[in-house]
XYZ file of C-alpha atoms in Angstrom:
648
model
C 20.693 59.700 23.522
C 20.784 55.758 24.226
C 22.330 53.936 21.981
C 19.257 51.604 21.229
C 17.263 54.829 20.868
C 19.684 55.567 18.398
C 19.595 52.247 16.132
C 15.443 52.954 15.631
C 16.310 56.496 13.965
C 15.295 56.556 10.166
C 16.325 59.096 8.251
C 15.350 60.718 4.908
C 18.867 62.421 3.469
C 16.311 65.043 1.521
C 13.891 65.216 4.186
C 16.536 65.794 7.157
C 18.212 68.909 5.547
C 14.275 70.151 4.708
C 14.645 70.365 8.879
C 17.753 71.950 8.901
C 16.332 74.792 7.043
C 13.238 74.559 8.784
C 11.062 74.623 5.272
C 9.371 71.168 5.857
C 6.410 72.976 7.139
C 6.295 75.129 4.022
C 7.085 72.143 2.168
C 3.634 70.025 3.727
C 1.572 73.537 3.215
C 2.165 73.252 0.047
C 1.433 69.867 -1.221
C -1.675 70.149 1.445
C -3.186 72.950 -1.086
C -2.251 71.358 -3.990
C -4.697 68.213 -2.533
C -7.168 70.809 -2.315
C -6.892 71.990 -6.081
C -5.707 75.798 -4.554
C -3.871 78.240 -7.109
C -0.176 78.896 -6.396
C 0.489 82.328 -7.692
C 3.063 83.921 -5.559
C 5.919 81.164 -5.263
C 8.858 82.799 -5.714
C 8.626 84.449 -2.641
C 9.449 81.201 -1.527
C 11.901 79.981 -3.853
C 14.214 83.207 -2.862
C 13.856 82.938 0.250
C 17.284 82.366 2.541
C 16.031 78.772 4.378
C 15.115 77.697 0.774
C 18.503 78.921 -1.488
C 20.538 77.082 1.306
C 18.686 74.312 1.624
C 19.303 73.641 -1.993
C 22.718 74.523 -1.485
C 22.872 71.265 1.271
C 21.203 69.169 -1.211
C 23.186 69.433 -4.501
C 26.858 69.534 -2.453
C 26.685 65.719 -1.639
C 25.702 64.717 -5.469
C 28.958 63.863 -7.155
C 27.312 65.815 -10.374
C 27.844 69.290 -8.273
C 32.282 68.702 -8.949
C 31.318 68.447 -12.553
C 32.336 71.898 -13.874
C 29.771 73.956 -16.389
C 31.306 76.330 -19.383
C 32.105 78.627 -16.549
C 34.294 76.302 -15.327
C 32.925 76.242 -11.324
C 32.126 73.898 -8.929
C 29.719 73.467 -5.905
C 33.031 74.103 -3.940
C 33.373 77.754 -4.994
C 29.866 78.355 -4.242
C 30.751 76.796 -0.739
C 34.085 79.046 -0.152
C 31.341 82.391 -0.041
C 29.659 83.728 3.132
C 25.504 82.121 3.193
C 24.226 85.855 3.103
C 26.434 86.657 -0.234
C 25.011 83.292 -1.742
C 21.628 84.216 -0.995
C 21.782 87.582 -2.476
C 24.142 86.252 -5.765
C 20.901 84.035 -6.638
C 18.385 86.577 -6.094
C 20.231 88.861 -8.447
C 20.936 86.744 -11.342
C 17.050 85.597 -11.187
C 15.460 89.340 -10.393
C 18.758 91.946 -10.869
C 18.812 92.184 -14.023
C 16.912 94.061 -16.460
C 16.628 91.438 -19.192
C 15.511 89.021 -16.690
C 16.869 85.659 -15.639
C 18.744 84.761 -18.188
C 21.028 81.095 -17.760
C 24.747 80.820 -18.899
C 25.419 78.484 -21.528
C 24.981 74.619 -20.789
C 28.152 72.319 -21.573
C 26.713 69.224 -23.975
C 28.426 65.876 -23.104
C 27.844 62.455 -25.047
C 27.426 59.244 -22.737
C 26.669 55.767 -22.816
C 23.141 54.599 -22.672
C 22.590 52.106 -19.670
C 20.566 49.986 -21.659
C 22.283 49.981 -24.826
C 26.085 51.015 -24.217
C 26.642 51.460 -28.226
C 24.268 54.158 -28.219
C 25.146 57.770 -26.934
C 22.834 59.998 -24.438
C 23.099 63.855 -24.761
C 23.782 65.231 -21.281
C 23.466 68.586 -21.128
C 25.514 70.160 -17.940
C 24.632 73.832 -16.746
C 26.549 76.096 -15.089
C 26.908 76.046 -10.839
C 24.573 79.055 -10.260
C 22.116 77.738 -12.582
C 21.992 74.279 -11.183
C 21.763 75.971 -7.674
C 18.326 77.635 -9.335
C 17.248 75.027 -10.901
C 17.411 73.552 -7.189
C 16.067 76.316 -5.395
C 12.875 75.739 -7.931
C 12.524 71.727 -7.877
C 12.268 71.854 -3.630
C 9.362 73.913 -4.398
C 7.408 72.712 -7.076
C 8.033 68.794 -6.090
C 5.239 68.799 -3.291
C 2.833 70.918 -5.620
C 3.419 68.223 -8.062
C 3.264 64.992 -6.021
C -0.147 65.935 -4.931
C -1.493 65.419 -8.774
C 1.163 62.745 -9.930
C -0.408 59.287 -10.868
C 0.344 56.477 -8.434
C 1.064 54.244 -11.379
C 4.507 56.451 -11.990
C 8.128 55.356 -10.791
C 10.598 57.197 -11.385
C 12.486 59.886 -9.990
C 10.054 60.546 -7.442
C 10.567 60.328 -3.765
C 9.649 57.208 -2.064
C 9.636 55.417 -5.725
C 11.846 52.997 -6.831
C 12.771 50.181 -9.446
C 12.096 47.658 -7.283
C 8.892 49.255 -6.997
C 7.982 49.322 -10.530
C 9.144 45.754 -11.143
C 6.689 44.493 -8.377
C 3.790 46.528 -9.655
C 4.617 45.193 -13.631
C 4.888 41.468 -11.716
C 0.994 42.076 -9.685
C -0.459 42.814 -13.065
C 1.307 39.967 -14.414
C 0.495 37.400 -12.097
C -2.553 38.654 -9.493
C -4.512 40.355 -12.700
C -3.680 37.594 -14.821
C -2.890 40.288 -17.469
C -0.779 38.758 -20.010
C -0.501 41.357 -22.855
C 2.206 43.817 -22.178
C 2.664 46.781 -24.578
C 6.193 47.886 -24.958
C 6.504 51.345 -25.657
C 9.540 53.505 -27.201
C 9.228 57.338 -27.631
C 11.648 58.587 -29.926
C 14.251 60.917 -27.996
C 11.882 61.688 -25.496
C 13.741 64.268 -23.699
C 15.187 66.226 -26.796
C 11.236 66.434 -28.346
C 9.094 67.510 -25.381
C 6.936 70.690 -26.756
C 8.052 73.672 -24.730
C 4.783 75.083 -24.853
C 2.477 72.284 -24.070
C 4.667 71.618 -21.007
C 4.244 75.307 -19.840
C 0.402 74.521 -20.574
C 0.864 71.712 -18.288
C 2.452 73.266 -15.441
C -0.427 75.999 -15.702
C -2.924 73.366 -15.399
C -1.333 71.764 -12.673
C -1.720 74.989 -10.328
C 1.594 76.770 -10.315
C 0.616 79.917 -12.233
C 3.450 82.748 -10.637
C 4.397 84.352 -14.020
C 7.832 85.305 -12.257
C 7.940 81.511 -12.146
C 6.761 80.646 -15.314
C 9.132 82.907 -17.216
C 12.400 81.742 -15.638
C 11.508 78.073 -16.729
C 10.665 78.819 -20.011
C 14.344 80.623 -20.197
C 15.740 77.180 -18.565
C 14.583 75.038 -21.668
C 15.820 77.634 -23.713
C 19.190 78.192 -21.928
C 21.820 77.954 -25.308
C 23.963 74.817 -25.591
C 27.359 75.172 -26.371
C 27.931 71.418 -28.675
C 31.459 69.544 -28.094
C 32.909 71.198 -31.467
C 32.131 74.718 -30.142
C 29.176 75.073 -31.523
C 26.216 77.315 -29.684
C 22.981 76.088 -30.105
C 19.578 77.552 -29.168
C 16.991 74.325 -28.272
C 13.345 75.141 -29.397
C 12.423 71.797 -27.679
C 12.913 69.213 -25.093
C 14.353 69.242 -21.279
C 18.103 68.698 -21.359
C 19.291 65.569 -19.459
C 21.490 66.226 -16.849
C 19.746 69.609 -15.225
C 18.452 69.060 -11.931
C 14.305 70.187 -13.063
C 14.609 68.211 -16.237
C 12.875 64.440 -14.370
C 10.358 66.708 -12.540
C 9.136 68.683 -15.871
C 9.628 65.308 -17.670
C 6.818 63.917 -15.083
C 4.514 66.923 -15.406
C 5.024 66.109 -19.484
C 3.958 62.330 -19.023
C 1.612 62.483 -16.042
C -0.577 63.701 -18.685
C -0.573 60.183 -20.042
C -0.825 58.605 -17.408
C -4.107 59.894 -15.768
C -5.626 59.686 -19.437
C -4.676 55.464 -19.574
C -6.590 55.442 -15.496
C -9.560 57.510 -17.271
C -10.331 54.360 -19.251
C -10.077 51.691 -16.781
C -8.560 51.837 -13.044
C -10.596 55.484 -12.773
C -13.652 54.935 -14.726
C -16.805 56.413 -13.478
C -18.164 52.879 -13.392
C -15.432 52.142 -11.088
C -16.006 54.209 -8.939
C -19.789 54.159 -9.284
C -19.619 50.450 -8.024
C -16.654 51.197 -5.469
C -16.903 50.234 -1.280
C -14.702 52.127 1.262
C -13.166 49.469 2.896
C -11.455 51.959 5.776
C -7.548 51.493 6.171
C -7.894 48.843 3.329
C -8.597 51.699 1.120
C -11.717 52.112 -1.485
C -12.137 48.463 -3.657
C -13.559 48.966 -7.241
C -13.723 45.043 -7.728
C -17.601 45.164 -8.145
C -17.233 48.700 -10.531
C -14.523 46.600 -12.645
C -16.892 43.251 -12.445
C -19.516 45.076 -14.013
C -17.198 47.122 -17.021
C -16.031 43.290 -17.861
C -19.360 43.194 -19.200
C -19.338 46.269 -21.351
C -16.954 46.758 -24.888
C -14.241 49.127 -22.161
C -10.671 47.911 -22.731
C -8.578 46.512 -19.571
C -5.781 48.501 -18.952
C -2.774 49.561 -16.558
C -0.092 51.295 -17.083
C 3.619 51.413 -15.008
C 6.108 54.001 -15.787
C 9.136 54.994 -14.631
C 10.510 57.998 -16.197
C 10.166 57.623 -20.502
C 9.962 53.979 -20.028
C 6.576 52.553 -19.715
C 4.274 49.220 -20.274
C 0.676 49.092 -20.811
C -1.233 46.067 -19.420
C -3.924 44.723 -21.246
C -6.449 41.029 -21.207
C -6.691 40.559 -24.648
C -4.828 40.411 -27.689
C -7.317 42.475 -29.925
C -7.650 44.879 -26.645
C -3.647 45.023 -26.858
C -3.574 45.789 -30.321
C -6.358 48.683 -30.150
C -4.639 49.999 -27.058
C -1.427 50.192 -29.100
C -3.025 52.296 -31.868
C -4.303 54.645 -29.800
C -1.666 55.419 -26.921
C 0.211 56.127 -30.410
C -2.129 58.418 -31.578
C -2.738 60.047 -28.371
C 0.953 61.030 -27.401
C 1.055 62.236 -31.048
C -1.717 64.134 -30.954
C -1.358 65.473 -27.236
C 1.834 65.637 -26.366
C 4.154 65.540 -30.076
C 5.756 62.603 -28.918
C 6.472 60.333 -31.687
C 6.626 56.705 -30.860
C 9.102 54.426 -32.507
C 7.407 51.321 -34.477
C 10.507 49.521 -34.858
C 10.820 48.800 -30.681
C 7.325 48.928 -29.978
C 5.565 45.872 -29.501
C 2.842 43.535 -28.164
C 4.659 40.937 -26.132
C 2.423 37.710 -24.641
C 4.060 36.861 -21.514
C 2.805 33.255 -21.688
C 5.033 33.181 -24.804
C 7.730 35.513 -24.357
C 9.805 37.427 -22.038
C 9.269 41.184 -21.637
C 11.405 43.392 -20.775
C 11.060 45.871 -17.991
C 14.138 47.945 -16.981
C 17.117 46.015 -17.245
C 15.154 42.657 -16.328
C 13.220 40.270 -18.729
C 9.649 38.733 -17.265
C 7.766 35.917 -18.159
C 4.322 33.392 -16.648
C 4.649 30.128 -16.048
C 1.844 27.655 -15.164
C 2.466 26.329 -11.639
C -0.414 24.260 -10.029
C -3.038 25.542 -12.176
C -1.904 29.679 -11.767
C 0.461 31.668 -13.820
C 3.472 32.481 -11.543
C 6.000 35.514 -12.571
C 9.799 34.313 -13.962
C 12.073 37.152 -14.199
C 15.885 37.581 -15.263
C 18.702 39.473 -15.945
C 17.967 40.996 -19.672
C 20.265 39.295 -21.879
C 21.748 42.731 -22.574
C 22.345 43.619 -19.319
C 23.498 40.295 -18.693
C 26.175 40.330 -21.517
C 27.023 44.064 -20.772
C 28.155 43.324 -16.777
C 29.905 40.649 -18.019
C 32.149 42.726 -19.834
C 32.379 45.083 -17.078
C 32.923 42.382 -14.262
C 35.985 40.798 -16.855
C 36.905 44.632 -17.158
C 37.509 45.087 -13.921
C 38.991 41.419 -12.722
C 42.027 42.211 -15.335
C 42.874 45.352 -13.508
C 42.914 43.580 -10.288
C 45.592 41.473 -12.473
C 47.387 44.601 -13.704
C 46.297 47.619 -11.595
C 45.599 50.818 -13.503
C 48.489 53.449 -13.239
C 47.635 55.633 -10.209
C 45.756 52.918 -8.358
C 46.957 49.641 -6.023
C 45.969 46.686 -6.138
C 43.691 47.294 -2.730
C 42.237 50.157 -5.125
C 40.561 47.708 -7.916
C 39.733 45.203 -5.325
C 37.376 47.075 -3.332
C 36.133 48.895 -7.152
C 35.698 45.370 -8.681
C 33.580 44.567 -4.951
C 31.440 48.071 -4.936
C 30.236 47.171 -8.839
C 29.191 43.312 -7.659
C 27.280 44.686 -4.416
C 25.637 47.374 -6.905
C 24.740 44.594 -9.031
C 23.317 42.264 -6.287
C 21.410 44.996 -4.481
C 19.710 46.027 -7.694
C 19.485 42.826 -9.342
C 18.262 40.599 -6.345
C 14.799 40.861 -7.070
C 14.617 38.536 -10.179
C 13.517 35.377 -9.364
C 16.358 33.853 -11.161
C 18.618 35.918 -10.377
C 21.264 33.140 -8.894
C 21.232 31.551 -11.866
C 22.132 34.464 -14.135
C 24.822 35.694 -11.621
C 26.173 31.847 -11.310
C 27.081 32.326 -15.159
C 28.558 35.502 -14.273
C 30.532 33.932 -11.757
C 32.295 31.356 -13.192
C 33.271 33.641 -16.234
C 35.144 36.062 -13.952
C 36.451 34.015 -11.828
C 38.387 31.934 -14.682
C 39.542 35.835 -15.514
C 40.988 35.612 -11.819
C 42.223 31.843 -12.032
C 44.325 32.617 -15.339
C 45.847 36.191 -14.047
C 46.586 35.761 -10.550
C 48.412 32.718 -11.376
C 51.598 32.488 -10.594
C 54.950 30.104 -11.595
C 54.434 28.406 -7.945
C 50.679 28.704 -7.203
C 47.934 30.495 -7.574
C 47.514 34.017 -6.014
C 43.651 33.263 -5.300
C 43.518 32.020 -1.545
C 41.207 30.662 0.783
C 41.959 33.057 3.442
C 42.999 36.810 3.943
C 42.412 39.455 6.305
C 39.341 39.600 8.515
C 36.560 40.556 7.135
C 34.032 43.374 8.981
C 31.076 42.718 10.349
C 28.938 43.936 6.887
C 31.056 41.343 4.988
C 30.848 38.296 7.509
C 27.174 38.977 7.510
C 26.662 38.950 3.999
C 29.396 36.515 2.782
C 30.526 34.757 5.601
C 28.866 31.478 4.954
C 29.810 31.567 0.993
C 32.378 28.376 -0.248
C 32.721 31.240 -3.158
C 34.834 33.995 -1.439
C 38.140 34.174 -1.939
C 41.288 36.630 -1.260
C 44.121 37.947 -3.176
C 47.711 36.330 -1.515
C 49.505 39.416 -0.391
C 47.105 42.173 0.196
C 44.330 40.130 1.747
C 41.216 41.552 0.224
C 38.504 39.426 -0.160
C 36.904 39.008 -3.595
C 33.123 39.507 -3.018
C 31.744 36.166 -4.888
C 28.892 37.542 -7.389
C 27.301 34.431 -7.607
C 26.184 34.433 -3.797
C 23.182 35.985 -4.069
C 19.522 35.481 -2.748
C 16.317 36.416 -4.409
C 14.240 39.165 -2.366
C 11.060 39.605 -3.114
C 10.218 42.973 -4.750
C 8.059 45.484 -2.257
C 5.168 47.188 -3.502
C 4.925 51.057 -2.650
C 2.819 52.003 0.785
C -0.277 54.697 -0.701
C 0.180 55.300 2.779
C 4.458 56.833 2.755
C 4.348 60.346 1.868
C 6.914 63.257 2.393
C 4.638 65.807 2.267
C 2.979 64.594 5.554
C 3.334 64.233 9.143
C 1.243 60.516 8.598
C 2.954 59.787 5.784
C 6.723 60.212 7.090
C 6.379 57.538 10.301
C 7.248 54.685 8.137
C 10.547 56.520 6.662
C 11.612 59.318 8.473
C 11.850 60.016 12.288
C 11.955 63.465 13.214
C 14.746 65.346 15.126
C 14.534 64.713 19.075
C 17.069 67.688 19.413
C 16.557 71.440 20.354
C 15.521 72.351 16.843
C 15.096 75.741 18.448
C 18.695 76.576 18.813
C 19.691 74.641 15.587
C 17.342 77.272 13.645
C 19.087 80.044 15.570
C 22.770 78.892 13.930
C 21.189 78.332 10.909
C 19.912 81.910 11.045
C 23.211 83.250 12.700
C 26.353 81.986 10.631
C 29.159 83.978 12.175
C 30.292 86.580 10.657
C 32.640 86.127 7.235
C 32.453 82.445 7.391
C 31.887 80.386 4.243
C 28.447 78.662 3.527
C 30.116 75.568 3.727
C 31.213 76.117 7.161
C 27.599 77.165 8.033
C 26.284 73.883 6.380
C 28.867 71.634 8.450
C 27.870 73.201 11.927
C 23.947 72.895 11.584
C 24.927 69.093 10.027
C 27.185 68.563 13.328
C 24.797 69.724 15.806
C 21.983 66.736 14.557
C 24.735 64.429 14.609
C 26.147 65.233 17.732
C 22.946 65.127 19.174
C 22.682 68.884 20.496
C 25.621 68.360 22.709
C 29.409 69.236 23.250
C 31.747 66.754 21.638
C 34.153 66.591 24.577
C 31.528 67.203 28.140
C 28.638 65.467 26.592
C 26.976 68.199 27.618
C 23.731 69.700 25.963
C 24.055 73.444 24.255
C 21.477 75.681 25.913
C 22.384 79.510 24.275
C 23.660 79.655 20.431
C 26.616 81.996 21.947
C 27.597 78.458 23.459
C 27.964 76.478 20.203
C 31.496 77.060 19.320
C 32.483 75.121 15.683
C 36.217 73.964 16.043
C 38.783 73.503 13.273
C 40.269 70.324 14.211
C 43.324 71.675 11.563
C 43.425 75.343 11.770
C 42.616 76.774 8.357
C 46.463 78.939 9.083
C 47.681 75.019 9.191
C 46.022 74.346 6.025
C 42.835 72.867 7.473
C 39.967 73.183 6.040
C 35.514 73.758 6.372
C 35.028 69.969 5.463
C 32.728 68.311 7.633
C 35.213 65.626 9.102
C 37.455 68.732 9.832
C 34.726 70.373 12.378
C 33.473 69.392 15.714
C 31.390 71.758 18.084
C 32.332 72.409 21.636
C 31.163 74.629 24.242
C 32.754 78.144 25.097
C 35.156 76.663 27.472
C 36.420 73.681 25.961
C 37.187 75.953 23.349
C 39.349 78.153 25.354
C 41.222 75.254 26.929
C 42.208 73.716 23.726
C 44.013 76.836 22.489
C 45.056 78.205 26.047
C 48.986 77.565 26.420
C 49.371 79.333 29.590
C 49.233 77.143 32.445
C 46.660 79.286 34.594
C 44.735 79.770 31.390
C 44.496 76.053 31.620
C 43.747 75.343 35.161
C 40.917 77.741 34.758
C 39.145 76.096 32.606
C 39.951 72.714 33.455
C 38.214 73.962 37.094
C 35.337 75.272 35.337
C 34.474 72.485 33.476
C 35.469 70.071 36.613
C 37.156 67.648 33.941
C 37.696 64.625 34.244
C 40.505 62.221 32.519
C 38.382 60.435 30.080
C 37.507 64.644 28.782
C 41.122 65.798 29.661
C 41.893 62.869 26.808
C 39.609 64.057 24.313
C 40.873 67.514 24.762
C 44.295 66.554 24.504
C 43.584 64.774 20.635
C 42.403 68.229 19.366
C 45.072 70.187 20.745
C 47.162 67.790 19.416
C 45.735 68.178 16.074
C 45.722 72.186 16.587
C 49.738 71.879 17.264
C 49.709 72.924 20.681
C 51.146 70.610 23.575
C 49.099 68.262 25.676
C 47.974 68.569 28.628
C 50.221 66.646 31.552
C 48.243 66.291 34.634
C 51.409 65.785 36.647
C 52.326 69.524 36.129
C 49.460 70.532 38.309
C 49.727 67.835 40.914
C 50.170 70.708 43.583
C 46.752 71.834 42.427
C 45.126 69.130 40.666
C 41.594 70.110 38.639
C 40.488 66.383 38.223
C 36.893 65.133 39.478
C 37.146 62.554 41.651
């Protein structure tokens, strides 16, 4: 394919491997019947079937969470080193062999550090490799069923949903609506209190009634916890942080709330009583919400993104009443307890609110009252510390790593920080203060007797870093290794981008904007997919469906496209008897004959296949590298200058 074809490719990591597997079509059938209100009660037909325990296979391996071993002590990699047809079977038996039923292996409980609040511990709970893999296997199914009846006023962990998302709908109520009471909301350890039974309620409502189904996620939230001292515990409530279905049942748990807050406002019956289809512009209730001004109904929106929400109302006394009963009504529905300490009526005119690591006030500006946002002060303080953190090790390395090692750490965490940060207005401003602190960290230790180790100039930078901090007077290099110090003060504002109702995974429409389809013989790719060879690991099988997309269909040394599966011939580039192994980077496909000629060692061996394939010098030199690799001698073209095999 063209290279300029090439550049207009966008691609959905989760949405790419649903391809692979060939299960986006089952994927879009689904969510399509869950539009249409259908009952799902046969799903785990689906969720056991091969395409489906693979594909979640492909989708946990590249999380760094899958190397994190459970109380069994395994990782995604020995779930990797076994043949795709032993996998498959392995899950169906632990969920339907046994005569007790599914029943989970213990899950490893881990204290860590709250984002938000890094003096405060999170419970993580960690389950075993198999269990995860389930857990996997269940989520790619139930997501689309859910997304059809998720709220649109919901963030987080949801495809196509970001922060930046949720900060620009919180800033449109703000400023457009002119709604300047924002209700803070804290629910006590949300996670660790959901009702077990009202969530299973929940699900039931939502559609998804396979009792198979049903029964193996009530024994998830009931899967025993084995505590840091030793301790086994068995959880009557809550989802455990840190399984892979614990954000999608925590959604199901809150969408609840949020379709109740729409009931009284943004989805009134006035609303839509009064409502004009405006075509591609979508239906506008302006007229509906115009006329329930009039009436005693309270204004109000809500935004949430995961436990974290904020209710937007007109009024104070609205505010207030609002307040009292959201409290009452996640008490009364749902058994969430609210805390009263941390909840709170904030006027933005007044005060900043905070919103997910950012704090927001309104301004007046030219009669209108325009959105201010910053860095929390928490967040603000906390990065400090980490930035400092990390500026002394470049000073001192850590044992084990260089000095190249913490530069390009200490560079990742300030790119993390600009690319999340960057859409606060004010966001140079914080980030200046954040600047100068660190880089009087870097003045003091990189000094030197003579001069100062912090330098003008260093090694070239690459065409990412010239682009983004070519032009700073900030940047600076370490004397001796060359590595620039990315300047986190040289940052822009970019405005935050509201969601498209339009961007959808579940759809052919709705995946033009995101995701481009394959253009390659997704025929044949099925056909490996279906075909591992025999006794190979499922993380071989993975690797040669992956290298096939990226190698556009075709040989890696002729260029040439595969036309028969029997063709497609996956290559250790280091023989696994030479200690190579199935990683991705190790693997390159080939056709039948360039196969042959990079192990043949006899020389009529070779000019047979080097007629065959009519090669020329430019393939001669790629097959040369992975014989090299494979320990086995080049290739000379002057040995066979009696009978030469080259192209002209």
């Amino acid at each position: 394919m063209p290279t300029k074809e090439k550049e207009k490719m966008l691609c959905l990591d989760d949405l790419r491997h649903a391809e692979y597997y060939g299960m986006q079509s089952t994927f879009d059938s689904l969510y399509a019947k869950s539009c249409r209100g259908e009952i799902f009660s046969n799903l785990m037909e689906v969720i056991l079937s091969r395409e489906n325990i693979l594909l979640a296979y492909r989708n946990i391996k590249a999380n760094k969470g899958s190397m994190t071993p459970g109380t069994d002590k395994l990782t995604i990699r020995d779930i990797g080193a076994i043949p795709p047809d032993e996998v498959v079977s392995r899950v169906r038996y632990i969920i339907t062999g046994r005569k007790q039923g599914y029943q989970p292996r213990m899950v490893r409980r881990k204290d860590i550090p709250k984002p938000y609040d890094p003096t405060k511990t999170r419970p993580l709970g960690i389950p075993c490799i198999w269990d995860r893999l389930i857990q996997q296997c269940i989520k790619q199914v139930m997501e689309p069923i859910c997304e059809a009846k998720f709220s649109d006023n919901s963030f987080g962990f949801r495809p196509n949903r970001s922060v930046e998302n949720a900060i620009s709908f919180t800033q449109n109520r703000m400023q457009l609506s002119n709604l300047h009471y924002v209700i803070e909301f804290d629910v006590k350890g949300f996670f660790d209190n959901v009702n077990h039974a009202k969530l299973i309620r929940q699900i039931w409502a939502m559609g998804i009634r396979d009792k198979h189904l049903i029964f193996v996620i009530k024994r998830i939230l009931k899967a025993p916890i084995k505590m840091p001292d030793g301790t086994v515990v068995h959880p009557t409530k809550g989802t455990p942080q840190g399984s892979i279905i614990s954000p999608l049942l925590a959604n199901i748990v809150l969408n609840e709330l949020d379709h109740w807050i729409e009931s009284q406002w943004q989805e009134n019956p006035i609303a839509h009583k009064y409502a004009m289809d405006r075509g591609k512009k979508g239906i506008d209730k302006g007229n509906g919400y115009k006329a329930m001004r009039k009436t005693k109904l309270k204004e109000m929106y809500i935004v949430r993104y995961a436990d974290d929400f904020r209710v937007f109302c007109r009024t104070k006394s609205d505010a207030e009443k609002t307040m009292v009963a959201v409290t009452e009504w996640l008490y009364q529905r749902l058994k969430l307890e609210v805390s009263q300490e941390k909840t709170r009526i904030v006027n933005v005119k007044q005060r900043y609110s905070e919103f997910l690591g950012f704090k927001l006030k309104v301004h007046p500006v030219g009669g209108k009252h325009v959105v201010q946002s910053h860095v929390s002060d928490k967040q603000l303080a906390r990065k400090r510390e980490n930035l400092s953190s990390q500026a002394k090790n470049i000073a001192k390395p850590r044992t084990g790593k260089t000095e190249q090692d913490e530069v390009r750490l200490y560079n990742s965490m300030v790119m993390g920080l600009q690319n999340y940060y960057c859409i606060a207005t004010r966001v140079s401003s914080d980030f200046h203060t954040l600047h100068r602190a660190v880089m009087t960290i870097f003045t003091n230790r990189l000094a030197t007797q003579r001069c100062s180790r912090l330098v003008k100039n260093g090694r070239k930078l690459t065409d990412i870093e010239r682009c983004r901090y070519g032009k700073s007077k900030m940047l600076r290099f370490v004397a001796g290794s060359g590595e620039p110090i990315y300047p986190i003060g040289y940052v822009k504002h970019k405005n935050a981008i509201s969601i498209k109702r339009t961007v959808c995974n579940y759809t052919p429409e709705g995946r033009k904007e995101t995701h481009t389809n394959l253009r390659i013989n997704t025929r044949l790719m099925l056909q490996l997919m279906f075909h591992p060879p025999a006794g190979c690991s499922t993380e071989y099988a993975d690797n040669r469906i992956s290298l096939f997309s990226a190698q556009w269909g075709k040989c890696s040394v002729t260029g040439a496209d595969f036309i028969l599966s029997s063709d497609v011939h996956c290559h250790h580039k280091i023989p696994k008897c030479k200690g190579g192994t199935d990683a991705y980077g190790n693997l390159t496909l080939v056709s039948k004959p360039v196969h042959k000629l990079i192990h043949a060692v006899q020389p009529d061996i070779i000019r047979k296949y080097c007629n065959i394939l009519s090669i020329t010098p430019e393939q001669l030199r790629k097959v040369n590298i992975l014989r090299q690799m494979a320990g086995v001698h080049e290739i000379n073209p002057a040995d066979y200058e009696k009978e030469p095999f080259f192209t002209r």
